[in-house]
PDB file of C-alpha atoms in Angstrom:
ATOM      1  CA  UNK A   1      -8.587   6.997  -9.786  1.00 88.00           C
ATOM      2  CA  UNK A   2      -6.595   5.387  -6.945  1.00 91.00           C
ATOM      3  CA  UNK A   3      -8.151   2.809  -4.637  1.00 92.00           C
ATOM      4  CA  UNK A   4      -7.535   3.031  -0.912  1.00 93.00           C
ATOM      5  CA  UNK A   5      -8.021   0.287   1.654  1.00 94.00           C
ATOM      6  CA  UNK A   6      -9.690   0.995   4.985  1.00 95.00           C
ATOM      7  CA  UNK A   7     -10.518  -1.039   8.111  1.00 96.00           C
ATOM      8  CA  UNK A   8     -13.501  -0.419  10.367  1.00 97.00           C
ATOM      9  CA  UNK A   9     -12.550  -0.328  14.037  1.00 96.00           C
ATOM     10  CA  UNK A  10     -16.148  -1.076  15.081  1.00 96.00           C
ATOM     11  CA  UNK A  11     -16.891  -4.240  13.073  1.00 96.00           C
ATOM     12  CA  UNK A  12     -13.399  -5.164  11.780  1.00 96.00           C
ATOM     13  CA  UNK A  13     -14.495  -5.118   8.126  1.00 96.00           C
ATOM     14  CA  UNK A  14     -11.824  -4.243   5.542  1.00 96.00           C
ATOM     15  CA  UNK A  15     -13.010  -2.410   2.432  1.00 95.00           C
ATOM     16  CA  UNK A  16     -11.696  -0.407  -0.519  1.00 94.00           C
ATOM     17  CA  UNK A  17     -12.814   2.966  -1.795  1.00 93.00           C
ATOM     18  CA  UNK A  18     -11.927   4.713  -5.066  1.00 93.00           C
ATOM     19  CA  UNK A  19     -11.353   8.408  -4.539  1.00 92.00           C
ATOM     20  CA  UNK A  20      -9.090  11.232  -5.727  1.00 93.00           C
ATOM     21  CA  UNK A  21      -5.693  11.510  -4.044  1.00 90.00           C
ATOM     22  CA  UNK A  22      -6.744  14.854  -2.554  1.00 92.00           C
ATOM     23  CA  UNK A  23      -9.450  12.992  -0.588  1.00 91.00           C
ATOM     24  CA  UNK A  24      -7.320  10.027   0.535  1.00 84.00           C
ATOM     25  CA  UNK A  25      -7.189  11.238   4.154  1.00 84.00           C
ATOM     26  CA  UNK A  26     -10.873  12.161   4.348  1.00 89.00           C
ATOM     27  CA  UNK A  27     -13.042   9.987   6.622  1.00 90.00           C
ATOM     28  CA  UNK A  28     -14.632   6.942   4.967  1.00 93.00           C
ATOM     29  CA  UNK A  29     -17.628   5.157   6.460  1.00 95.00           C
ATOM     30  CA  UNK A  30     -17.585   1.362   6.243  1.00 95.00           C
ATOM     31  CA  UNK A  31     -20.264  -0.482   4.213  1.00 95.00           C
ATOM     32  CA  UNK A  32     -22.134  -1.178   7.482  1.00 96.00           C
ATOM     33  CA  UNK A  33     -22.311   2.579   8.159  1.00 95.00           C
ATOM     34  CA  UNK A  34     -19.728   2.872  10.948  1.00 97.00           C
ATOM     35  CA  UNK A  35     -17.606   6.031  10.939  1.00 95.00           C
ATOM     36  CA  UNK A  36     -14.665   4.796  13.060  1.00 96.00           C
ATOM     37  CA  UNK A  37     -12.358   3.693  10.236  1.00 95.00           C
ATOM     38  CA  UNK A  38      -8.645   3.861   9.568  1.00 94.00           C
ATOM     39  CA  UNK A  39      -6.825   3.984   6.223  1.00 93.00           C
ATOM     40  CA  UNK A  40      -4.452   1.032   5.775  1.00 93.00           C
ATOM     41  CA  UNK A  41      -0.994   1.230   4.286  1.00 88.00           C
ATOM     42  CA  UNK A  42      -1.149  -0.832   1.102  1.00 70.00           C
ATOM     43  CA  UNK A  43       1.696  -2.238  -0.972  1.00 69.00           C
ATOM     44  CA  UNK A  44       2.046  -0.616  -4.365  1.00 64.00           C
ATOM     45  CA  UNK A  45       2.300  -2.841  -7.425  1.00 59.00           C
ATOM     46  CA  UNK A  46       4.565  -1.483 -10.135  1.00 60.00           C
ATOM     47  CA  UNK A  47       4.893  -3.053 -13.572  1.00 64.00           C
ATOM     48  CA  UNK A  48       8.182  -4.452 -14.804  1.00 59.00           C
ATOM     49  CA  UNK A  49      10.508  -7.295 -13.999  1.00 60.00           C
ATOM     50  CA  UNK A  50      10.496  -8.791 -10.518  1.00 58.00           C
ATOM     51  CA  UNK A  51      14.255  -9.271 -10.498  1.00 62.00           C
ATOM     52  CA  UNK A  52      17.231  -7.272 -11.671  1.00 59.00           C
ATOM     53  CA  UNK A  53      19.422  -8.759 -14.386  1.00 61.00           C
ATOM     54  CA  UNK A  54      22.595 -10.456 -13.155  1.00 61.00           C
ATOM     55  CA  UNK A  55      25.828  -8.577 -13.895  1.00 62.00           C
ATOM     56  CA  UNK A  56      27.846  -9.934 -16.774  1.00 60.00           C
ATOM     57  CA  UNK A  57      31.366 -11.393 -16.561  1.00 64.00           C
ATOM     58  CA  UNK A  58      33.980  -8.885 -15.477  1.00 60.00           C
ATOM     59  CA  UNK A  59      31.441  -6.654 -13.801  1.00 58.00           C
ATOM     60  CA  UNK A  60      32.814  -5.023 -10.696  1.00 58.00           C
ATOM     61  CA  UNK A  61      31.962  -6.484  -7.336  1.00 56.00           C
ATOM     62  CA  UNK A  62      30.308  -4.472  -4.696  1.00 56.00           C
ATOM     63  CA  UNK A  63      30.805  -4.519  -0.964  1.00 56.00           C
ATOM     64  CA  UNK A  64      32.285  -7.075   1.361  1.00 57.00           C
ATOM     65  CA  UNK A  65      35.827  -8.342   1.132  1.00 61.00           C
ATOM     66  CA  UNK A  66      35.283 -11.044  -1.471  1.00 59.00           C
ATOM     67  CA  UNK A  67      32.684  -9.047  -3.361  1.00 58.00           C
ATOM     68  CA  UNK A  68      35.129  -6.174  -3.612  1.00 58.00           C
ATOM     69  CA  UNK A  69      37.947  -8.291  -5.004  1.00 60.00           C
ATOM     70  CA  UNK A  70      40.440  -7.944  -2.112  1.00 61.00           C
ATOM     71  CA  UNK A  71      40.670 -11.695  -1.462  1.00 61.00           C
ATOM     72  CA  UNK A  72      43.201 -12.328  -4.172  1.00 59.00           C
TER      73      UNK A  72
END
C-alpha cells in the first residue's frame, strides 16, 4: 500500500499515511487531530542504477556542434 506525506496547516506537523491510491486525495487529519492538511508532492524512489552507462567508443554523438561531429 502506498504511503503519502501530508502537512498540517494548523500546527505545521508533517506526517505520513498508508492508504490505497483511490483514497490518496481524501482528507487526512494530522496526529494532533487538525483537519486542515495538504498532501505533499513526494519524490518517488525507483530501483536500479543511479547513472546511465557511458557510450562505448565509436558511439554517435548527440547534439551541439562538437557532440554531433561537425567540428572536423
